[in-house]
PDB file of C-alpha atoms and ligand atoms in Angstrom:
ATOM      1  CA  UNK X   1     -54.360 -20.216 -14.183  1.00 93.00           C
ATOM      2  CA  UNK X   2     -52.017 -18.978 -16.938  1.00 98.00           C
ATOM      3  CA  UNK X   3     -54.369 -18.999 -19.861  1.00 98.00           C
ATOM      4  CA  UNK X   4     -53.112 -16.625 -22.756  1.00 96.00           C
ATOM      5  CA  UNK X   5     -50.229 -15.591 -20.430  1.00 98.00           C
ATOM      6  CA  UNK X   6     -46.716 -15.411 -21.824  1.00 98.00           C
ATOM      7  CA  UNK X   7     -43.944 -17.088 -20.043  1.00 99.00           C
ATOM      8  CA  UNK X   8     -40.107 -17.214 -20.573  1.00 99.00           C
ATOM      9  CA  UNK X   9     -38.030 -20.014 -19.004  1.00 99.00           C
ATOM     10  CA  UNK X  10     -34.139 -20.231 -19.336  1.00 99.00           C
ATOM     11  CA  UNK X  11     -32.775 -23.682 -19.403  1.00 98.00           C
ATOM     12  CA  UNK X  12     -36.140 -25.221 -20.149  1.00 98.00           C
ATOM     13  CA  UNK X  13     -35.266 -28.350 -22.141  1.00 98.00           C
ATOM     14  CA  UNK X  14     -34.357 -30.778 -19.350  1.00 98.00           C
ATOM     15  CA  UNK X  15     -34.755 -31.365 -15.760  1.00 98.00           C
ATOM     16  CA  UNK X  16     -36.390 -28.739 -13.498  1.00 98.00           C
ATOM     17  CA  UNK X  17     -36.698 -26.278 -16.293  1.00 98.00           C
ATOM     18  CA  UNK X  18     -38.515 -28.784 -18.551  1.00 98.00           C
ATOM     19  CA  UNK X  19     -40.943 -29.535 -15.622  1.00 98.00           C
ATOM     20  CA  UNK X  20     -41.498 -25.804 -15.308  1.00 99.00           C
ATOM     21  CA  UNK X  21     -42.279 -25.439 -18.965  1.00 99.00           C
ATOM     22  CA  UNK X  22     -44.643 -28.427 -18.847  1.00 98.00           C
ATOM     23  CA  UNK X  23     -46.428 -27.110 -15.747  1.00 98.00           C
ATOM     24  CA  UNK X  24     -46.969 -23.596 -17.291  1.00 99.00           C
ATOM     25  CA  UNK X  25     -48.102 -25.299 -20.536  1.00 98.00           C
ATOM     26  CA  UNK X  26     -50.696 -27.331 -18.673  1.00 98.00           C
ATOM     27  CA  UNK X  27     -51.991 -24.286 -17.132  1.00 98.00           C
ATOM     28  CA  UNK X  28     -52.686 -22.711 -20.525  1.00 98.00           C
ATOM     29  CA  UNK X  29     -49.577 -20.540 -20.974  1.00 98.00           C
ATOM     30  CA  UNK X  30     -47.644 -19.733 -24.108  1.00 98.00           C
ATOM     31  CA  UNK X  31     -43.936 -20.601 -23.288  1.00 99.00           C
ATOM     32  CA  UNK X  32     -40.638 -19.465 -24.722  1.00 99.00           C
ATOM     33  CA  UNK X  33     -37.692 -21.503 -23.490  1.00 99.00           C
ATOM     34  CA  UNK X  34     -34.052 -21.502 -24.044  1.00 98.00           C
ATOM     35  CA  UNK X  35     -31.422 -24.278 -24.042  1.00 98.00           C
ATOM     36  CA  UNK X  36     -27.667 -24.374 -24.294  1.00 98.00           C
ATOM     37  CA  UNK X  37     -26.631 -27.193 -26.501  1.00 98.00           C
ATOM     38  CA  UNK X  38     -29.062 -30.156 -26.792  1.00 97.00           C
ATOM     39  CA  UNK X  39     -31.126 -28.748 -29.675  1.00 98.00           C
ATOM     40  CA  UNK X  40     -32.920 -32.093 -30.340  1.00 98.00           C
ATOM     41  CA  UNK X  41     -34.109 -32.481 -26.831  1.00 98.00           C
ATOM     42  CA  UNK X  42     -35.491 -28.917 -26.686  1.00 98.00           C
ATOM     43  CA  UNK X  43     -37.122 -29.124 -30.174  1.00 98.00           C
ATOM     44  CA  UNK X  44     -38.779 -32.504 -29.347  1.00 98.00           C
ATOM     45  CA  UNK X  45     -40.238 -30.987 -26.185  1.00 98.00           C
ATOM     46  CA  UNK X  46     -41.591 -27.961 -28.117  1.00 98.00           C
ATOM     47  CA  UNK X  47     -43.227 -30.416 -30.624  1.00 98.00           C
ATOM     48  CA  UNK X  48     -44.720 -32.547 -27.981  1.00 98.00           C
ATOM     49  CA  UNK X  49     -46.257 -29.560 -26.288  1.00 98.00           C
ATOM     50  CA  UNK X  50     -47.644 -28.208 -29.552  1.00 98.00           C
ATOM     51  CA  UNK X  51     -49.385 -31.457 -30.255  1.00 98.00           C
ATOM     52  CA  UNK X  52     -50.760 -31.572 -26.630  1.00 98.00           C
ATOM     53  CA  UNK X  53     -51.839 -27.886 -26.614  1.00 98.00           C
ATOM     54  CA  UNK X  54     -52.521 -26.925 -30.310  1.00 98.00           C
ATOM     55  CA  UNK X  55     -53.944 -23.468 -29.297  1.00 98.00           C
ATOM     56  CA  UNK X  56     -50.829 -22.439 -27.380  1.00 98.00           C
ATOM     57  CA  UNK X  57     -47.259 -21.296 -28.586  1.00 98.00           C
ATOM     58  CA  UNK X  58     -44.157 -23.218 -27.695  1.00 98.00           C
ATOM     59  CA  UNK X  59     -40.767 -21.950 -28.826  1.00 98.00           C
ATOM     60  CA  UNK X  60     -37.343 -23.473 -28.115  1.00 98.00           C
ATOM     61  CA  UNK X  61     -34.372 -21.189 -28.557  1.00 98.00           C
ATOM     62  CA  UNK X  62     -30.699 -21.802 -28.344  1.00 98.00           C
ATOM     63  CA  UNK X  63     -29.332 -19.095 -26.121  1.00 98.00           C
ATOM     64  CA  UNK X  64     -26.325 -19.318 -23.753  1.00 98.00           C
ATOM     65  CA  UNK X  65     -27.484 -17.361 -20.612  1.00 98.00           C
ATOM     66  CA  UNK X  66     -24.007 -16.463 -19.890  1.00 98.00           C
ATOM     67  CA  UNK X  67     -23.468 -14.554 -23.166  1.00 98.00           C
ATOM     68  CA  UNK X  68     -25.172 -11.016 -22.986  1.00 98.00           C
ATOM     69  CA  UNK X  69     -25.408 -10.678 -26.848  1.00 98.00           C
ATOM     70  CA  UNK X  70     -27.211 -13.989 -27.255  1.00 98.00           C
ATOM     71  CA  UNK X  71     -29.663 -13.066 -24.474  1.00 98.00           C
ATOM     72  CA  UNK X  72     -30.273  -9.676 -26.144  1.00 98.00           C
ATOM     73  CA  UNK X  73     -30.928 -11.470 -29.503  1.00 98.00           C
ATOM     74  CA  UNK X  74     -33.372 -13.881 -27.693  1.00 98.00           C
ATOM     75  CA  UNK X  75     -35.168 -10.990 -26.162  1.00 98.00           C
ATOM     76  CA  UNK X  76     -35.340  -8.888 -29.358  1.00 98.00           C
ATOM     77  CA  UNK X  77     -36.387 -11.721 -31.604  1.00 98.00           C
ATOM     78  CA  UNK X  78     -38.940 -13.417 -29.428  1.00 98.00           C
ATOM     79  CA  UNK X  79     -40.007 -11.461 -26.433  1.00 98.00           C
ATOM     80  CA  UNK X  80     -39.955  -7.720 -27.202  1.00 98.00           C
ATOM     81  CA  UNK X  81     -42.782  -8.144 -29.660  1.00 97.00           C
ATOM     82  CA  UNK X  82     -45.189  -9.640 -27.078  1.00 98.00           C
ATOM     83  CA  UNK X  83     -47.920  -7.400 -25.841  1.00 98.00           C
ATOM     84  CA  UNK X  84     -47.218  -8.452 -22.330  1.00 98.00           C
ATOM     85  CA  UNK X  85     -44.563 -10.773 -20.899  1.00 98.00           C
ATOM     86  CA  UNK X  86     -46.194 -12.123 -17.575  1.00 98.00           C
ATOM     87  CA  UNK X  87     -43.491 -14.326 -16.196  1.00 99.00           C
ATOM     88  CA  UNK X  88     -39.774 -14.828 -16.386  1.00 99.00           C
ATOM     89  CA  UNK X  89     -38.216 -17.967 -14.740  1.00 99.00           C
ATOM     90  CA  UNK X  90     -34.521 -17.836 -14.544  1.00 99.00           C
ATOM     91  CA  UNK X  91     -33.651 -21.544 -14.175  1.00 98.00           C
ATOM     92  CA  UNK X  92     -30.559 -22.267 -16.356  1.00 98.00           C
ATOM     93  CA  UNK X  93     -27.727 -23.442 -14.242  1.00 98.00           C
ATOM     94  CA  UNK X  94     -24.604 -25.641 -14.144  1.00 98.00           C
ATOM     95  CA  UNK X  95     -22.273 -27.196 -11.713  1.00 98.00           C
ATOM     96  CA  UNK X  96     -18.538 -27.629 -11.788  1.00 98.00           C
ATOM     97  CA  UNK X  97     -17.741 -29.015  -8.430  1.00 96.00           C
ATOM     98  CA  UNK X  98     -14.242 -29.294  -6.684  1.00 97.00           C
ATOM     99  CA  UNK X  99     -12.646 -28.230  -3.455  1.00 98.00           C
ATOM    100  CA  UNK X 100     -11.632 -24.497  -3.526  1.00 98.00           C
ATOM    101  CA  UNK X 101      -7.920 -25.351  -3.076  1.00 98.00           C
ATOM    102  CA  UNK X 102      -7.836 -26.910  -6.480  1.00 98.00           C
ATOM    103  CA  UNK X 103     -10.619 -25.086  -8.190  1.00 98.00           C
ATOM    104  CA  UNK X 104      -9.591 -23.572 -11.523  1.00 98.00           C
ATOM    105  CA  UNK X 105     -10.454 -19.963 -12.654  1.00 98.00           C
ATOM    106  CA  UNK X 106     -12.589 -21.574 -15.439  1.00 98.00           C
ATOM    107  CA  UNK X 107     -14.560 -23.627 -12.977  1.00 98.00           C
ATOM    108  CA  UNK X 108     -15.164 -20.462 -10.921  1.00 98.00           C
ATOM    109  CA  UNK X 109     -16.092 -18.086 -13.756  1.00 98.00           C
ATOM    110  CA  UNK X 110     -18.142 -20.576 -15.820  1.00 98.00           C
ATOM    111  CA  UNK X 111     -20.445 -21.220 -12.820  1.00 98.00           C
ATOM    112  CA  UNK X 112     -20.629 -17.532 -11.707  1.00 99.00           C
ATOM    113  CA  UNK X 113     -21.196 -16.343 -15.219  1.00 98.00           C
ATOM    114  CA  UNK X 114     -23.902 -18.794 -15.917  1.00 98.00           C
ATOM    115  CA  UNK X 115     -25.836 -19.164 -12.683  1.00 98.00           C
ATOM    116  CA  UNK X 116     -25.559 -15.550 -11.624  1.00 99.00           C
ATOM    117  CA  UNK X 117     -24.469 -13.648 -14.601  1.00 99.00           C
ATOM    118  CA  UNK X 118     -27.151 -15.356 -16.675  1.00 98.00           C
ATOM    119  CA  UNK X 119     -29.864 -14.145 -14.491  1.00 99.00           C
ATOM    120  CA  UNK X 120     -28.469 -10.660 -14.641  1.00 99.00           C
ATOM    121  CA  UNK X 121     -28.342 -10.771 -18.417  1.00 98.00           C
ATOM    122  CA  UNK X 122     -31.890 -12.190 -18.927  1.00 98.00           C
ATOM    123  CA  UNK X 123     -33.577 -10.029 -16.325  1.00 98.00           C
ATOM    124  CA  UNK X 124     -31.984  -6.773 -17.431  1.00 98.00           C
ATOM    125  CA  UNK X 125     -33.197  -7.448 -20.913  1.00 98.00           C
ATOM    126  CA  UNK X 126     -36.860  -7.912 -19.842  1.00 98.00           C
ATOM    127  CA  UNK X 127     -36.928  -5.267 -17.064  1.00 98.00           C
ATOM    128  CA  UNK X 128     -37.932  -2.195 -19.072  1.00 98.00           C
ATOM    129  CA  UNK X 129     -40.802  -4.313 -20.679  1.00 98.00           C
ATOM    130  CA  UNK X 130     -42.110  -5.229 -17.346  1.00 98.00           C
ATOM    131  CA  UNK X 131     -41.734  -1.784 -15.911  1.00 98.00           C
ATOM    132  CA  UNK X 132     -43.570  -0.155 -18.820  1.00 98.00           C
ATOM    133  CA  UNK X 133     -46.445  -2.827 -18.653  1.00 98.00           C
ATOM    134  CA  UNK X 134     -46.410  -2.432 -14.800  1.00 98.00           C
ATOM    135  CA  UNK X 135     -46.914  -6.082 -14.139  1.00 98.00           C
ATOM    136  CA  UNK X 136     -44.956  -9.337 -13.971  1.00 98.00           C
ATOM    137  CA  UNK X 137     -43.406 -11.967 -11.899  1.00 98.00           C
ATOM    138  CA  UNK X 138     -39.833 -13.185 -11.791  1.00 99.00           C
ATOM    139  CA  UNK X 139     -38.873 -16.599 -10.248  1.00 99.00           C
ATOM    140  CA  UNK X 140     -35.165 -17.202  -9.875  1.00 99.00           C
ATOM    141  CA  UNK X 141     -34.035 -20.795  -9.203  1.00 99.00           C
ATOM    142  CA  UNK X 142     -31.358 -20.695  -6.541  1.00 98.00           C
ATOM    143  CA  UNK X 143     -30.379 -23.714  -4.351  1.00 98.00           C
ATOM    144  CA  UNK X 144     -30.110 -24.994  -0.767  1.00 98.00           C
ATOM    145  CA  UNK X 145     -26.393 -24.599  -1.386  1.00 98.00           C
ATOM    146  CA  UNK X 146     -26.920 -20.876  -1.649  1.00 98.00           C
ATOM    147  CA  UNK X 147     -28.681 -20.695   1.678  1.00 97.00           C
ATOM    148  CA  UNK X 148     -26.545 -23.199   3.719  1.00 96.00           C
ATOM    149  CA  UNK X 149     -23.406 -23.672   1.705  1.00 97.00           C
ATOM    150  CA  UNK X 150     -22.021 -27.010   0.483  1.00 95.00           C
ATOM    151  CA  UNK X 151     -18.464 -28.381   0.668  1.00 95.00           C
ATOM    152  CA  UNK X 152     -17.028 -28.745  -2.861  1.00 96.00           C
ATOM    153  CA  UNK X 153     -19.339 -26.096  -4.345  1.00 97.00           C
ATOM    154  CA  UNK X 154     -17.935 -22.716  -3.361  1.00 98.00           C
ATOM    155  CA  UNK X 155     -18.534 -21.488  -7.028  1.00 98.00           C
ATOM    156  CA  UNK X 156     -22.041 -22.711  -7.182  1.00 98.00           C
ATOM    157  CA  UNK X 157     -22.997 -21.687  -3.595  1.00 98.00           C
ATOM    158  CA  UNK X 158     -21.554 -18.148  -4.190  1.00 98.00           C
ATOM    159  CA  UNK X 159     -23.712 -17.797  -7.348  1.00 99.00           C
ATOM    160  CA  UNK X 160     -26.760 -19.282  -5.721  1.00 98.00           C
ATOM    161  CA  UNK X 161     -26.313 -17.184  -2.615  1.00 98.00           C
ATOM    162  CA  UNK X 162     -25.722 -14.041  -4.898  1.00 98.00           C
ATOM    163  CA  UNK X 163     -28.951 -14.878  -6.570  1.00 98.00           C
ATOM    164  CA  UNK X 164     -30.883 -14.650  -3.332  1.00 98.00           C
ATOM    165  CA  UNK X 165     -29.311 -11.201  -2.764  1.00 98.00           C
ATOM    166  CA  UNK X 166     -30.185 -10.174  -6.278  1.00 99.00           C
ATOM    167  CA  UNK X 167     -33.798 -11.354  -5.846  1.00 99.00           C
ATOM    168  CA  UNK X 168     -34.260  -9.458  -2.515  1.00 98.00           C
ATOM    169  CA  UNK X 169     -32.576  -6.273  -3.877  1.00 99.00           C
ATOM    170  CA  UNK X 170     -34.488  -6.435  -7.271  1.00 98.00           C
ATOM    171  CA  UNK X 171     -37.763  -7.010  -5.372  1.00 98.00           C
ATOM    172  CA  UNK X 172     -37.238  -3.753  -3.466  1.00 98.00           C
ATOM    173  CA  UNK X 173     -36.571  -1.789  -6.727  1.00 98.00           C
ATOM    174  CA  UNK X 174     -39.772  -3.206  -8.399  1.00 98.00           C
ATOM    175  CA  UNK X 175     -42.201  -3.545  -5.434  1.00 98.00           C
ATOM    176  CA  UNK X 176     -43.858  -0.279  -6.224  1.00 98.00           C
ATOM    177  CA  UNK X 177     -44.298  -1.160  -9.927  1.00 98.00           C
ATOM    178  CA  UNK X 178     -46.604  -4.276  -9.551  1.00 98.00           C
ATOM    179  CA  UNK X 179     -43.635  -6.625 -10.364  1.00 98.00           C
ATOM    180  CA  UNK X 180     -42.766  -9.393  -7.924  1.00 99.00           C
ATOM    181  CA  UNK X 181     -39.446 -11.286  -7.657  1.00 99.00           C
ATOM    182  CA  UNK X 182     -38.966 -14.393  -5.742  1.00 99.00           C
ATOM    183  CA  UNK X 183     -36.458 -17.224  -5.533  1.00 98.00           C
ATOM    184  CA  UNK X 184     -36.780 -20.909  -5.122  1.00 98.00           C
ATOM    185  CA  UNK X 185     -34.029 -22.972  -3.251  1.00 98.00           C
ATOM    186  CA  UNK X 186     -34.618 -26.506  -4.201  1.00 98.00           C
ATOM    187  CA  UNK X 187     -32.789 -29.363  -2.162  1.00 98.00           C
ATOM    188  CA  UNK X 188     -31.713 -32.545  -3.923  1.00 97.00           C
ATOM    189  CA  UNK X 189     -33.721 -33.030  -7.061  1.00 98.00           C
ATOM    190  CA  UNK X 190     -33.598 -36.088  -9.321  1.00 96.00           C
ATOM    191  CA  UNK X 191     -32.289 -34.658 -12.554  1.00 97.00           C
ATOM    192  CA  UNK X 192     -29.273 -35.148 -14.917  1.00 96.00           C
ATOM    193  CA  UNK X 193     -27.397 -32.650 -12.608  1.00 95.00           C
ATOM    194  CA  UNK X 194     -27.522 -34.936  -9.683  1.00 94.00           C
ATOM    195  CA  UNK X 195     -27.344 -38.266 -11.644  1.00 92.00           C
ATOM    196  CA  UNK X 196     -23.678 -38.634 -11.421  1.00 87.00           C
ATOM    197  CA  UNK X 197     -23.537 -38.752  -7.732  1.00 87.00           C
ATOM    198  CA  UNK X 198     -22.204 -42.112  -6.482  1.00 88.00           C
ATOM    199  CA  UNK X 199     -24.352 -44.421  -4.474  1.00 89.00           C
ATOM    200  CA  UNK X 200     -22.429 -43.561  -1.257  1.00 90.00           C
ATOM    201  CA  UNK X 201     -23.031 -39.794  -1.691  1.00 87.00           C
ATOM    202  CA  UNK X 202     -26.664 -40.312  -2.564  1.00 90.00           C
ATOM    203  CA  UNK X 203     -27.235 -42.568   0.462  1.00 93.00           C
ATOM    204  CA  UNK X 204     -25.655 -40.005   2.731  1.00 91.00           C
ATOM    205  CA  UNK X 205     -27.866 -37.337   1.416  1.00 92.00           C
ATOM    206  CA  UNK X 206     -31.081 -39.439   1.658  1.00 95.00           C
ATOM    207  CA  UNK X 207     -30.256 -40.058   5.225  1.00 96.00           C
ATOM    208  CA  UNK X 208     -30.384 -36.268   5.895  1.00 96.00           C
ATOM    209  CA  UNK X 209     -33.603 -35.528   3.932  1.00 98.00           C
ATOM    210  CA  UNK X 210     -36.621 -35.691   6.334  1.00 97.00           C
ATOM    211  CA  UNK X 211     -38.863 -37.157   3.761  1.00 98.00           C
ATOM    212  CA  UNK X 212     -36.278 -39.725   2.787  1.00 96.00           C
ATOM    213  CA  UNK X 213     -36.584 -39.241  -0.929  1.00 96.00           C
ATOM    214  CA  UNK X 214     -34.932 -36.919  -3.537  1.00 96.00           C
ATOM    215  CA  UNK X 215     -37.296 -34.274  -4.958  1.00 98.00           C
ATOM    216  CA  UNK X 216     -38.913 -34.618  -8.349  1.00 98.00           C
ATOM    217  CA  UNK X 217     -38.587 -31.798 -10.874  1.00 98.00           C
ATOM    218  CA  UNK X 218     -42.267 -31.510 -10.622  1.00 98.00           C
ATOM    219  CA  UNK X 219     -42.037 -30.550  -6.815  1.00 98.00           C
ATOM    220  CA  UNK X 220     -39.975 -27.441  -7.993  1.00 98.00           C
ATOM    221  CA  UNK X 221     -42.385 -26.709 -10.952  1.00 98.00           C
ATOM    222  CA  UNK X 222     -45.311 -26.779  -8.511  1.00 98.00           C
ATOM    223  CA  UNK X 223     -43.558 -24.227  -6.366  1.00 98.00           C
ATOM    224  CA  UNK X 224     -42.503 -22.102  -9.556  1.00 99.00           C
ATOM    225  CA  UNK X 225     -46.012 -21.816 -10.868  1.00 98.00           C
ATOM    226  CA  UNK X 226     -47.314 -20.925  -7.397  1.00 98.00           C
ATOM    227  CA  UNK X 227     -44.731 -18.127  -7.059  1.00 98.00           C
ATOM    228  CA  UNK X 228     -45.584 -16.840 -10.508  1.00 98.00           C
ATOM    229  CA  UNK X 229     -49.314 -16.885  -9.932  1.00 98.00           C
ATOM    230  CA  UNK X 230     -51.827 -14.572  -8.355  1.00 98.00           C
ATOM    231  CA  UNK X 231     -52.089 -16.986  -5.483  1.00 98.00           C
ATOM    232  CA  UNK X 232     -48.748 -15.592  -4.448  1.00 98.00           C
ATOM    233  CA  UNK X 233     -49.753 -11.880  -5.092  1.00 98.00           C
ATOM    234  CA  UNK X 234     -48.636 -10.676  -1.707  1.00 98.00           C
ATOM    235  CA  UNK X 235     -45.226 -12.465  -1.757  1.00 98.00           C
ATOM    236  CA  UNK X 236     -42.099 -10.728  -3.027  1.00 98.00           C
ATOM    237  CA  UNK X 237     -38.478 -10.837  -2.335  1.00 98.00           C
ATOM    238  CA  UNK X 238     -38.643 -14.388  -0.669  1.00 98.00           C
ATOM    239  CA  UNK X 239     -36.405 -17.404  -1.024  1.00 98.00           C
ATOM    240  CA  UNK X 240     -38.714 -20.418  -0.806  1.00 98.00           C
ATOM    241  CA  UNK X 241     -36.884 -23.573   0.243  1.00 98.00           C
ATOM    242  CA  UNK X 242     -38.272 -26.732  -1.320  1.00 98.00           C
ATOM    243  CA  UNK X 243     -36.120 -29.612   0.120  1.00 98.00           C
ATOM    244  CA  UNK X 244     -38.347 -32.262   1.574  1.00 98.00           C
ATOM    245  CA  UNK X 245     -37.137 -31.288   5.102  1.00 98.00           C
ATOM    246  CA  UNK X 246     -33.445 -31.438   4.443  1.00 97.00           C
ATOM    247  CA  UNK X 247     -32.989 -28.453   6.839  1.00 93.00           C
ATOM    248  CA  UNK X 248     -35.869 -27.873   9.209  1.00 92.00           C
TER     249      UNK X 248
HETATM  250  P1  LIG T 301     -30.055 -29.973 -15.705  1.00 89.81           P
HETATM  251  O1  LIG T 301     -30.919 -31.207 -15.684  1.00 89.81           O
HETATM  252  O2  LIG T 301     -28.654 -30.147 -15.922  1.00 89.81           O
HETATM  253  O3  LIG T 301     -30.668 -29.066 -16.895  1.00 89.81           O
HETATM  254  C1  LIG T 301     -29.977 -27.698 -17.057  1.00 89.81           C
HETATM  255  C2  LIG T 301     -30.815 -26.934 -18.040  1.00 89.81           C
HETATM  256  O4  LIG T 301     -30.177 -25.721 -18.109  1.00 89.81           O
HETATM  257  C3  LIG T 301     -30.893 -27.598 -19.505  1.00 89.81           C
HETATM  258  O5  LIG T 301     -32.010 -27.173 -20.158  1.00 89.81           O
HETATM  259  C4  LIG T 301     -29.673 -27.003 -20.104  1.00 89.81           C
HETATM  260  O6  LIG T 301     -29.583 -26.842 -21.487  1.00 89.81           O
HETATM  261  C5  LIG T 301     -29.743 -25.631 -19.569  1.00 89.81           C
HETATM  262  N1  LIG T 301     -28.480 -24.822 -19.508  1.00 89.81           N
HETATM  263  C6  LIG T 301     -27.295 -25.188 -19.097  1.00 89.81           C
HETATM  264  N2  LIG T 301     -26.334 -24.158 -19.246  1.00 89.81           N
HETATM  265  C7  LIG T 301     -27.027 -23.220 -19.861  1.00 89.81           C
HETATM  266  C8  LIG T 301     -26.714 -21.908 -20.385  1.00 89.81           C
HETATM  267  N3  LIG T 301     -25.400 -21.497 -20.277  1.00 89.81           N
HETATM  268  N4  LIG T 301     -27.654 -21.191 -20.955  1.00 89.81           N
HETATM  269  C9  LIG T 301     -28.876 -21.674 -21.199  1.00 89.81           C
HETATM  270  N5  LIG T 301     -29.300 -22.786 -20.698  1.00 89.81           N
HETATM  271  C10 LIG T 301     -28.347 -23.527 -20.115  1.00 89.81           C
HETATM  272  O7  LIG T 301     -30.221 -29.148 -14.287  1.00 89.81           O
HETATM  273  P2  LIG T 301     -31.417 -29.172 -13.265  1.00 89.81           P
HETATM  274  O8  LIG T 301     -31.023 -30.125 -12.276  1.00 89.81           O
HETATM  275  O9  LIG T 301     -32.725 -29.190 -14.028  1.00 89.81           O
HETATM  276  O10 LIG T 301     -31.144 -27.706 -12.632  1.00 89.81           O
HETATM  277  C11 LIG T 301     -32.016 -26.606 -13.079  1.00 89.81           C
HETATM  278  C12 LIG T 301     -31.785 -25.453 -12.058  1.00 89.81           C
HETATM  279  O11 LIG T 301     -32.063 -25.842 -10.760  1.00 89.81           O
HETATM  280  C13 LIG T 301     -30.250 -24.945 -11.975  1.00 89.81           C
HETATM  281  O12 LIG T 301     -30.179 -23.556 -11.877  1.00 89.81           O
HETATM  282  C14 LIG T 301     -29.743 -25.741 -10.834  1.00 89.81           C
HETATM  283  O13 LIG T 301     -28.723 -24.996 -10.277  1.00 89.81           O
HETATM  284  C15 LIG T 301     -31.034 -25.663  -9.853  1.00 89.81           C
HETATM  285  N6  LIG T 301     -30.903 -26.655  -8.824  1.00 89.81           N
HETATM  286  C16 LIG T 301     -30.935 -27.958  -9.042  1.00 89.81           C
HETATM  287  C17 LIG T 301     -30.914 -28.901  -8.063  1.00 89.81           C
HETATM  288  C18 LIG T 301     -30.858 -30.323  -8.200  1.00 89.81           C
HETATM  289  O14 LIG T 301     -30.683 -31.183  -7.296  1.00 89.81           O
HETATM  290  N7  LIG T 301     -30.970 -30.890  -9.475  1.00 89.81           N
HETATM  291  C19 LIG T 301     -30.854 -28.363  -6.685  1.00 89.81           C
HETATM  292  C20 LIG T 301     -30.928 -27.078  -6.522  1.00 89.81           C
HETATM  293  C21 LIG T 301     -30.972 -26.218  -7.572  1.00 89.81           C
HETATM  294  P3  LIG T 301     -29.153 -28.163 -22.500  1.00 89.81           P
HETATM  295  O15 LIG T 301     -30.190 -29.175 -22.332  1.00 89.81           O
HETATM  296  O16 LIG T 301     -29.050 -27.553 -23.870  1.00 89.81           O
HETATM  297  O17 LIG T 301     -27.770 -28.429 -21.914  1.00 89.81           O
END
C-alpha cells in the first residue's frame, strides 16, 4: 500500500510509534523516525528493518519534538530533500500525571510543549513541502483522555484535546490542497507508558473496557496506516477513537 512512499514518524522507537514504523515498513514505505533519548533502541529498530526490507530506507534521528530548532534540523537534514513526503505521523508523547492542585509548572509545560507544541513544530516544518507538492496525509496521535478527560491528567488531556482542535482546524486549511489531516484517539494500550500502572488501577480500567483487554500497539498502527492510506481518501478532520469499547 505504501511502496516507495516516504513516511515520517515522531517518537517511533518504542510502543505505538514503533508499531506504526513497523506497519509502514511492512507495507513497503521508506521511514524516517525520531526518538528522544534511547538511541540504542532506535538504532536497533532501524537495523532490524534494514535487514528485513533491504530495498527500503530506514533512518532513526534523535530529535526532541518540543524543541523547534531540533525539529527544523531534522526536517532540513532528512525530509526537505525528498521528492515527496507522503505521510507525517505525529506520535511522540509523554505523561507527567498528578492532580491539578499539586501539579508543578514543569509538569504542565513539559507535557503541553511535547504533546501539543511538538505537533505544531513538526507539522509547521513539513507544511510548505506538502502544500507545494499538493498531496499528503497527516495523522496526529491524540488520546481518549483528550476526548473524555481523565482525572490526574489535566496537562495530558488539555494537550490531547488541543490536538483534536489543531487537527480539525488544519484539515480545514488544507482540504482544498489534497492534504488530509486526521487524529487517532487510542484508549488504554499496552506500552511502556501504561506499564507503571498498579494492578488495582489496571483492573479497574479493564473492567470498563468492553473488550476486556488493553489494546496492542498494532491496533493503533493498523488505524494509523488506514488513515494515511488512499482507503481513507474521503476522510479528513476526524478523530478516530480506537479503545476496544471503553466508551460506546
Ligand atoms: P511510549 O511507549 O512511552 O513511547 C514514547 C515514544 O515517544 C518513544 O519513542 C520516545 O522516545 C518518544 N518521545 C518521548 N518524548 C519525545 C520527545 N520530546 N521528542 C521525540 N520523541 C519523544 O509511549 P506510547 O504509549 O507508545 O505512546 C505513543 C503516543 O500515543 C503518545 O502520544 C501517547 O500520548 C499516545 N497514547 C498512548 C496511549 C497508551 O495507552 N499507551 C493511549 C492514548 C494515547 P525514547 O524512546 O527516546 O524515549
